[in-house]
């Protein structure tokens, strides 16, 4: 079965540079989520999109922005990178079901961003 | 959002049954309980979800008492490959809602 695709898998940037992470959700999934997981930490929600509109926002820095395109893929843009941005960035997708249905998010393999 | 509390770590031998309990005293009427598993450097993976009583799938069982203030994830006959972090999450199902991860339980399975 098709899974969530993230690219690139690894990314190395210098401080103050920019980075763009891409996410391709499972076909027919209408919601995309972005999570950040720092070294030794638990995943933290950044932002989500439902049907190409921002649906929720978490602790996402103002230096970061994201969008979902017409083909449902999503991009997380990160500017003025800082050392503390080094983390695993996961994208997840889901299909919004009616009440009472099992609801799960499918996570991608992640992009490991290293800021030097 | 209902806060969850679970043990930081657990150890088990291969072949044993493992039960991880999560407390969620402030769970709301519309909240479901969901468990995710995460291996190092991989994205979390859905294990099981329930609202009340008992839910079982091919991987695990989830026991939820009547007051729903806690839940127990049961992994039958664990193997070395079950070594992972297990997260208990509480939130509304059926909506495009974020997952709020607390501190998960690090399960170490040894021979």
PDB file of C-alpha atoms in Angstrom:
ATOM      1  CA  UNK A   1       0.000   0.000   0.000  1.00  0.00           C
ATOM      2  CA  UNK A   2       1.105   3.540  -0.705  1.00  0.00           C
ATOM      3  CA  UNK A   3       2.577   5.393   2.221  1.00  0.00           C
ATOM      4  CA  UNK A   4       3.401   8.971   3.053  1.00  0.00           C
ATOM      5  CA  UNK A   5       6.442  10.154   1.139  1.00  0.00           C
ATOM      6  CA  UNK A   6       8.800  12.789   2.449  1.00  0.00           C
ATOM      7  CA  UNK A   7      11.696  14.408   0.724  1.00  0.00           C
ATOM      8  CA  UNK A   8      14.493  14.864   1.211  1.00  0.00           C
ATOM      9  CA  UNK A   9      15.222  12.222   3.820  1.00  0.00           C
ATOM     10  CA  UNK A  10      18.286  14.060   5.043  1.00  0.00           C
ATOM     11  CA  UNK A  11      19.173  17.715   4.798  1.00  0.00           C
ATOM     12  CA  UNK A  12      22.167  19.634   6.041  1.00  0.00           C
ATOM     13  CA  UNK A  13      22.045  23.417   6.166  1.00  0.00           C
ATOM     14  CA  UNK A  14      24.048  26.246   7.617  1.00  0.00           C
ATOM     15  CA  UNK A  15      22.685  28.727  10.133  1.00  0.00           C
ATOM     16  CA  UNK A  16      20.539  31.441   8.575  1.00  0.00           C
ATOM     17  CA  UNK A  17      19.908  29.414   5.440  1.00  0.00           C
ATOM     18  CA  UNK A  18      16.494  28.298   4.252  1.00  0.00           C
ATOM     19  CA  UNK A  19      15.078  24.806   3.804  1.00  0.00           C
ATOM     20  CA  UNK A  20      12.029  23.338   2.131  1.00  0.00           C
ATOM     21  CA  UNK A  21      10.625  19.992   3.183  1.00  0.00           C
ATOM     22  CA  UNK A  22       8.107  18.198   1.022  1.00  0.00           C
ATOM     23  CA  UNK A  23       5.373  15.775   1.917  1.00  0.00           C
ATOM     24  CA  UNK A  24       3.222  13.635  -0.355  1.00  0.00           C
ATOM     25  CA  UNK A  25       0.258  12.204   1.546  1.00  0.00           C
ATOM     26  CA  UNK A  26      -1.374   8.868   0.946  1.00  0.00           C
ATOM     27  CA  UNK A  27      -3.668   9.149  -2.101  1.00  0.00           C
ATOM     28  CA  UNK A  28      -7.174  10.349  -1.215  1.00  0.00           C
ATOM     29  CA  UNK A  29      -6.119  11.566   2.215  1.00  0.00           C
ATOM     30  CA  UNK A  30      -7.404  15.068   2.735  1.00  0.00           C
ATOM     31  CA  UNK A  31      -5.461  16.175   5.800  1.00  0.00           C
ATOM     32  CA  UNK A  32      -1.744  16.725   6.269  1.00  0.00           C
ATOM     33  CA  UNK A  33       0.066  17.339   9.533  1.00  0.00           C
ATOM     34  CA  UNK A  34       3.625  18.402  10.312  1.00  0.00           C
ATOM     35  CA  UNK A  35       5.440  17.385  13.496  1.00  0.00           C
ATOM     36  CA  UNK A  36       8.897  18.218  14.807  1.00  0.00           C
ATOM     37  CA  UNK A  37      10.869  15.838  16.987  1.00  0.00           C
ATOM     38  CA  UNK A  38      14.076  17.107  18.539  1.00  0.00           C
ATOM     39  CA  UNK A  39      16.797  14.761  19.764  1.00  0.00           C
ATOM     40  CA  UNK A  40      15.496  12.736  22.700  1.00  0.00           C
ATOM     41  CA  UNK A  41      12.168  14.544  22.642  1.00  0.00           C
ATOM     42  CA  UNK A  42       8.607  13.612  21.823  1.00  0.00           C
ATOM     43  CA  UNK A  43       6.957  14.705  18.577  1.00  0.00           C
ATOM     44  CA  UNK A  44       5.473  18.188  18.698  1.00  0.00           C
ATOM     45  CA  UNK A  45       2.688  19.323  16.404  1.00  0.00           C
ATOM     46  CA  UNK A  46       3.523  22.224  14.116  1.00  0.00           C
ATOM     47  CA  UNK A  47       0.680  22.779  11.674  1.00  0.00           C
ATOM     48  CA  UNK A  48      -2.029  20.988   9.732  1.00  0.00           C
ATOM     49  CA  UNK A  49      -4.043  21.443   6.556  1.00  0.00           C
ATOM     50  CA  UNK A  50      -7.457  20.109   5.666  1.00  0.00           C
ATOM     51  CA  UNK A  51      -8.527  20.329   2.047  1.00  0.00           C
ATOM     52  CA  UNK A  52      -5.710  22.786   1.341  1.00  0.00           C
ATOM     53  CA  UNK A  53      -6.718  25.176   4.112  1.00  0.00           C
ATOM     54  CA  UNK A  54      -4.810  25.570   7.348  1.00  0.00           C
ATOM     55  CA  UNK A  55      -6.817  23.730   9.968  1.00  0.00           C
ATOM     56  CA  UNK A  56      -4.714  24.013  13.105  1.00  0.00           C
ATOM     57  CA  UNK A  57      -1.499  25.576  14.261  1.00  0.00           C
ATOM     58  CA  UNK A  58       0.792  24.502  17.027  1.00  0.00           C
ATOM     59  CA  UNK A  59       4.125  25.745  18.250  1.00  0.00           C
ATOM     60  CA  UNK A  60       5.424  26.652  14.830  1.00  0.00           C
ATOM     61  CA  UNK A  61       7.971  29.483  14.761  1.00  0.00           C
ATOM     62  CA  UNK A  62       7.162  32.544  12.680  1.00  0.00           C
ATOM     63  CA  UNK A  63      10.227  31.691  10.595  1.00  0.00           C
ATOM     64  CA  UNK A  64       8.393  28.614   9.362  1.00  0.00           C
ATOM     65  CA  UNK A  65       5.519  28.561   6.917  1.00  0.00           C
ATOM     66  CA  UNK A  66       3.662  25.786   5.201  1.00  0.00           C
ATOM     67  CA  UNK A  67       1.046  25.207   2.586  1.00  0.00           C
ATOM     68  CA  UNK A  68      -0.874  22.462   0.915  1.00  0.00           C
ATOM     69  CA  UNK A  69      -1.164  22.466  -2.839  1.00  0.00           C
ATOM     70  CA  UNK A  70      -3.962  21.470  -5.206  1.00  0.00           C
ATOM     71  CA  UNK A  71      -2.534  17.956  -5.546  1.00  0.00           C
ATOM     72  CA  UNK A  72      -2.595  17.710  -1.708  1.00  0.00           C
ATOM     73  CA  UNK A  73       1.146  17.612  -1.293  1.00  0.00           C
ATOM     74  CA  UNK A  74       2.481  19.951   1.346  1.00  0.00           C
ATOM     75  CA  UNK A  75       5.668  21.907   1.832  1.00  0.00           C
ATOM     76  CA  UNK A  76       7.209  23.213   5.038  1.00  0.00           C
ATOM     77  CA  UNK A  77       9.393  26.239   4.434  1.00  0.00           C
ATOM     78  CA  UNK A  78      11.927  27.145   7.066  1.00  0.00           C
ATOM     79  CA  UNK A  79      13.932  30.348   6.947  1.00  0.00           C
ATOM     80  CA  UNK A  80      16.728  31.847   9.044  1.00  0.00           C
ATOM     81  CA  UNK A  81      17.593  28.402  10.300  1.00  0.00           C
ATOM     82  CA  UNK A  82      18.936  28.084  13.814  1.00  0.00           C
ATOM     83  CA  UNK A  83      20.917  25.320  15.469  1.00  0.00           C
ATOM     84  CA  UNK A  84      17.836  24.449  17.512  1.00  0.00           C
ATOM     85  CA  UNK A  85      15.895  23.625  14.371  1.00  0.00           C
ATOM     86  CA  UNK A  86      17.932  20.451  13.989  1.00  0.00           C
ATOM     87  CA  UNK A  87      15.355  17.716  14.338  1.00  0.00           C
ATOM     88  CA  UNK A  88      13.349  15.046  12.630  1.00  0.00           C
ATOM     89  CA  UNK A  89      10.383  16.497  10.797  1.00  0.00           C
ATOM     90  CA  UNK A  90       7.487  14.144  10.245  1.00  0.00           C
ATOM     91  CA  UNK A  91       4.598  14.582   7.949  1.00  0.00           C
ATOM     92  CA  UNK A  92       1.429  12.598   8.540  1.00  0.00           C
ATOM     93  CA  UNK A  93      -1.765  12.273   6.576  1.00  0.00           C
ATOM     94  CA  UNK A  94      -5.261  11.114   7.346  1.00  0.00           C
ATOM     95  CA  UNK A  95      -8.668  10.728   5.817  1.00  0.00           C
ATOM     96  CA  UNK A  96     -11.340  12.463   7.819  1.00  0.00           C
ATOM     97  CA  UNK A  97     -14.051   9.937   8.576  1.00  0.00           C
ATOM     98  CA  UNK A  98     -17.410  10.292  10.200  1.00  0.00           C
ATOM     99  CA  UNK A  99     -17.902   9.981  13.932  1.00  0.00           C
ATOM    100  CA  UNK A 100     -17.382   6.500  15.292  1.00  0.00           C
ATOM    101  CA  UNK A 101     -14.826   5.409  12.722  1.00  0.00           C
ATOM    102  CA  UNK A 102     -11.281   4.515  13.608  1.00  0.00           C
ATOM    103  CA  UNK A 103      -9.210   7.604  13.102  1.00  0.00           C
ATOM    104  CA  UNK A 104      -5.488   7.341  12.570  1.00  0.00           C
ATOM    105  CA  UNK A 105      -2.692   9.376  11.174  1.00  0.00           C
ATOM    106  CA  UNK A 106      -0.167   7.731   8.900  1.00  0.00           C
ATOM    107  CA  UNK A 107       3.328   9.057   9.374  1.00  0.00           C
ATOM    108  CA  UNK A 108       6.042   9.373   6.797  1.00  0.00           C
ATOM    109  CA  UNK A 109       9.657   8.324   7.368  1.00  0.00           C
ATOM    110  CA  UNK A 110      10.664  11.853   8.289  1.00  0.00           C
ATOM    111  CA  UNK A 111      13.255  14.342   7.136  1.00  0.00           C
ATOM    112  CA  UNK A 112      16.295  14.669   9.330  1.00  0.00           C
ATOM    113  CA  UNK A 113      17.402  18.284   9.274  1.00  0.00           C
ATOM    114  CA  UNK A 114      20.824  19.163  10.586  1.00  0.00           C
ATOM    115  CA  UNK A 115      21.714  22.820  10.994  1.00  0.00           C
ATOM    116  CA  UNK A 116      25.419  23.550  11.325  1.00  0.00           C
TER     117      UNK A 116
ATOM    118  CA  UNK B   1      -6.900  18.512  26.002  1.00  0.00           C
ATOM    119  CA  UNK B   2      -6.810  15.715  28.530  1.00  0.00           C
ATOM    120  CA  UNK B   3      -3.339  15.231  29.978  1.00  0.00           C
ATOM    121  CA  UNK B   4      -1.962  11.724  30.013  1.00  0.00           C
ATOM    122  CA  UNK B   5       0.467  10.096  32.401  1.00  0.00           C
ATOM    123  CA  UNK B   6       2.262   6.860  31.684  1.00  0.00           C
ATOM    124  CA  UNK B   7       5.408   5.171  32.989  1.00  0.00           C
ATOM    125  CA  UNK B   8       8.620   6.492  31.529  1.00  0.00           C
ATOM    126  CA  UNK B   9      10.084   3.057  30.950  1.00  0.00           C
ATOM    127  CA  UNK B  10       9.369  -0.640  31.251  1.00  0.00           C
ATOM    128  CA  UNK B  11      11.439  -3.747  30.801  1.00  0.00           C
ATOM    129  CA  UNK B  12      10.228  -7.154  29.711  1.00  0.00           C
ATOM    130  CA  UNK B  13      11.546 -10.494  28.584  1.00  0.00           C
ATOM    131  CA  UNK B  14      10.679 -11.904  25.234  1.00  0.00           C
ATOM    132  CA  UNK B  15       7.507 -13.953  25.259  1.00  0.00           C
ATOM    133  CA  UNK B  16       5.904 -12.153  28.171  1.00  0.00           C
ATOM    134  CA  UNK B  17       2.726 -10.115  28.135  1.00  0.00           C
ATOM    135  CA  UNK B  18       3.282  -6.421  28.665  1.00  0.00           C
ATOM    136  CA  UNK B  19       0.670  -4.069  30.067  1.00  0.00           C
ATOM    137  CA  UNK B  20       1.221  -0.322  29.885  1.00  0.00           C
ATOM    138  CA  UNK B  21      -1.231   1.778  31.836  1.00  0.00           C
ATOM    139  CA  UNK B  22      -2.051   5.360  31.029  1.00  0.00           C
ATOM    140  CA  UNK B  23      -4.008   7.701  33.250  1.00  0.00           C
ATOM    141  CA  UNK B  24      -6.186  10.445  31.798  1.00  0.00           C
ATOM    142  CA  UNK B  25      -8.293  11.788  34.630  1.00  0.00           C
ATOM    143  CA  UNK B  26      -9.693  14.722  32.671  1.00  0.00           C
ATOM    144  CA  UNK B  27     -10.843  12.811  29.612  1.00  0.00           C
ATOM    145  CA  UNK B  28     -13.814  14.444  27.900  1.00  0.00           C
ATOM    146  CA  UNK B  29     -16.984  12.737  26.746  1.00  0.00           C
ATOM    147  CA  UNK B  30     -16.029  13.005  23.067  1.00  0.00           C
ATOM    148  CA  UNK B  31     -12.439  11.854  23.543  1.00  0.00           C
ATOM    149  CA  UNK B  32     -11.067   8.600  22.237  1.00  0.00           C
ATOM    150  CA  UNK B  33      -7.935   6.881  23.522  1.00  0.00           C
ATOM    151  CA  UNK B  34      -5.292   6.058  20.967  1.00  0.00           C
ATOM    152  CA  UNK B  35      -1.925   4.376  21.236  1.00  0.00           C
ATOM    153  CA  UNK B  36       1.002   4.884  18.884  1.00  0.00           C
ATOM    154  CA  UNK B  37       4.300   3.046  18.671  1.00  0.00           C
ATOM    155  CA  UNK B  38       7.541   4.656  17.607  1.00  0.00           C
ATOM    156  CA  UNK B  39      10.828   3.010  16.711  1.00  0.00           C
ATOM    157  CA  UNK B  40      14.020   5.105  16.757  1.00  0.00           C
ATOM    158  CA  UNK B  41      14.235   7.534  13.843  1.00  0.00           C
ATOM    159  CA  UNK B  42      10.893   6.410  12.435  1.00  0.00           C
ATOM    160  CA  UNK B  43       7.497   8.038  12.401  1.00  0.00           C
ATOM    161  CA  UNK B  44       4.941   6.971  15.000  1.00  0.00           C
ATOM    162  CA  UNK B  45       2.658   4.129  13.994  1.00  0.00           C
ATOM    163  CA  UNK B  46      -0.958   3.684  15.034  1.00  0.00           C
ATOM    164  CA  UNK B  47      -1.556   0.631  17.204  1.00  0.00           C
ATOM    165  CA  UNK B  48      -5.082   0.760  18.545  1.00  0.00           C
ATOM    166  CA  UNK B  49      -7.908   3.081  19.438  1.00  0.00           C
ATOM    167  CA  UNK B  50     -10.906   2.748  21.727  1.00  0.00           C
ATOM    168  CA  UNK B  51     -13.654   4.609  23.493  1.00  0.00           C
ATOM    169  CA  UNK B  52     -14.746   2.223  26.237  1.00  0.00           C
ATOM    170  CA  UNK B  53     -14.571  -1.406  27.407  1.00  0.00           C
ATOM    171  CA  UNK B  54     -12.184  -3.548  25.407  1.00  0.00           C
ATOM    172  CA  UNK B  55     -10.814  -3.349  21.916  1.00  0.00           C
ATOM    173  CA  UNK B  56      -8.637  -5.997  20.323  1.00  0.00           C
ATOM    174  CA  UNK B  57      -6.827  -6.168  17.022  1.00  0.00           C
ATOM    175  CA  UNK B  58      -4.084  -8.354  15.597  1.00  0.00           C
ATOM    176  CA  UNK B  59      -1.414  -6.397  17.420  1.00  0.00           C
ATOM    177  CA  UNK B  60      -2.744  -5.458  20.858  1.00  0.00           C
ATOM    178  CA  UNK B  61      -5.668  -5.108  23.226  1.00  0.00           C
ATOM    179  CA  UNK B  62      -6.888  -1.955  24.857  1.00  0.00           C
ATOM    180  CA  UNK B  63      -8.743  -2.121  28.151  1.00  0.00           C
ATOM    181  CA  UNK B  64     -10.755   0.888  29.237  1.00  0.00           C
ATOM    182  CA  UNK B  65     -12.672   0.852  32.549  1.00  0.00           C
ATOM    183  CA  UNK B  66     -16.135   2.307  32.862  1.00  0.00           C
ATOM    184  CA  UNK B  67     -14.947   5.640  34.253  1.00  0.00           C
ATOM    185  CA  UNK B  68     -12.467   5.996  31.337  1.00  0.00           C
ATOM    186  CA  UNK B  69      -9.956   7.732  33.582  1.00  0.00           C
ATOM    187  CA  UNK B  70      -7.283   5.250  32.609  1.00  0.00           C
ATOM    188  CA  UNK B  71      -6.537   2.709  29.938  1.00  0.00           C
ATOM    189  CA  UNK B  72      -4.193  -0.235  29.560  1.00  0.00           C
ATOM    190  CA  UNK B  73      -2.425  -1.284  26.410  1.00  0.00           C
ATOM    191  CA  UNK B  74      -1.730  -5.001  26.431  1.00  0.00           C
ATOM    192  CA  UNK B  75       0.903  -6.514  24.157  1.00  0.00           C
ATOM    193  CA  UNK B  76       0.729 -10.317  24.145  1.00  0.00           C
ATOM    194  CA  UNK B  77       3.965 -12.281  23.979  1.00  0.00           C
ATOM    195  CA  UNK B  78       6.341  -9.447  23.140  1.00  0.00           C
ATOM    196  CA  UNK B  79       9.391  -9.991  20.990  1.00  0.00           C
ATOM    197  CA  UNK B  80      12.642  -8.074  20.649  1.00  0.00           C
ATOM    198  CA  UNK B  81      11.105  -6.132  17.774  1.00  0.00           C
ATOM    199  CA  UNK B  82       8.515  -4.645  20.131  1.00  0.00           C
ATOM    200  CA  UNK B  83      11.243  -2.539  21.744  1.00  0.00           C
ATOM    201  CA  UNK B  84       9.975   0.958  21.103  1.00  0.00           C
ATOM    202  CA  UNK B  85       8.366   4.005  22.669  1.00  0.00           C
ATOM    203  CA  UNK B  86       4.623   3.725  23.213  1.00  0.00           C
ATOM    204  CA  UNK B  87       2.483   6.829  23.374  1.00  0.00           C
ATOM    205  CA  UNK B  88      -0.977   7.137  24.871  1.00  0.00           C
ATOM    206  CA  UNK B  89      -3.014   9.973  23.365  1.00  0.00           C
ATOM    207  CA  UNK B  90      -6.443  11.293  24.157  1.00  0.00           C
ATOM    208  CA  UNK B  91      -8.479  13.420  21.809  1.00  0.00           C
ATOM    209  CA  UNK B  92     -11.505  13.666  19.567  1.00  0.00           C
ATOM    210  CA  UNK B  93     -11.698  11.095  16.801  1.00  0.00           C
ATOM    211  CA  UNK B  94     -13.341  11.548  13.457  1.00  0.00           C
ATOM    212  CA  UNK B  95     -11.986  15.037  13.070  1.00  0.00           C
ATOM    213  CA  UNK B  96      -8.844  16.420  11.537  1.00  0.00           C
ATOM    214  CA  UNK B  97      -7.288  17.058  14.911  1.00  0.00           C
ATOM    215  CA  UNK B  98      -3.639  17.152  15.841  1.00  0.00           C
ATOM    216  CA  UNK B  99      -1.959  14.541  17.981  1.00  0.00           C
ATOM    217  CA  UNK B 100      -0.565  15.808  21.255  1.00  0.00           C
ATOM    218  CA  UNK B 101       2.243  13.545  22.322  1.00  0.00           C
ATOM    219  CA  UNK B 102       3.175  13.421  25.963  1.00  0.00           C
ATOM    220  CA  UNK B 103       6.082  11.530  27.391  1.00  0.00           C
ATOM    221  CA  UNK B 104       5.790   8.009  26.111  1.00  0.00           C
ATOM    222  CA  UNK B 105       6.784   4.717  27.670  1.00  0.00           C
ATOM    223  CA  UNK B 106      10.069   3.304  26.526  1.00  0.00           C
ATOM    224  CA  UNK B 107       9.679  -0.468  26.404  1.00  0.00           C
ATOM    225  CA  UNK B 108      12.837  -2.545  26.351  1.00  0.00           C
ATOM    226  CA  UNK B 109      12.440  -6.217  25.507  1.00  0.00           C
ATOM    227  CA  UNK B 110      15.350  -8.556  26.132  1.00  0.00           C
ATOM    228  CA  UNK B 111      16.023 -12.267  25.805  1.00  0.00           C
TER     229      UNK B 111
END
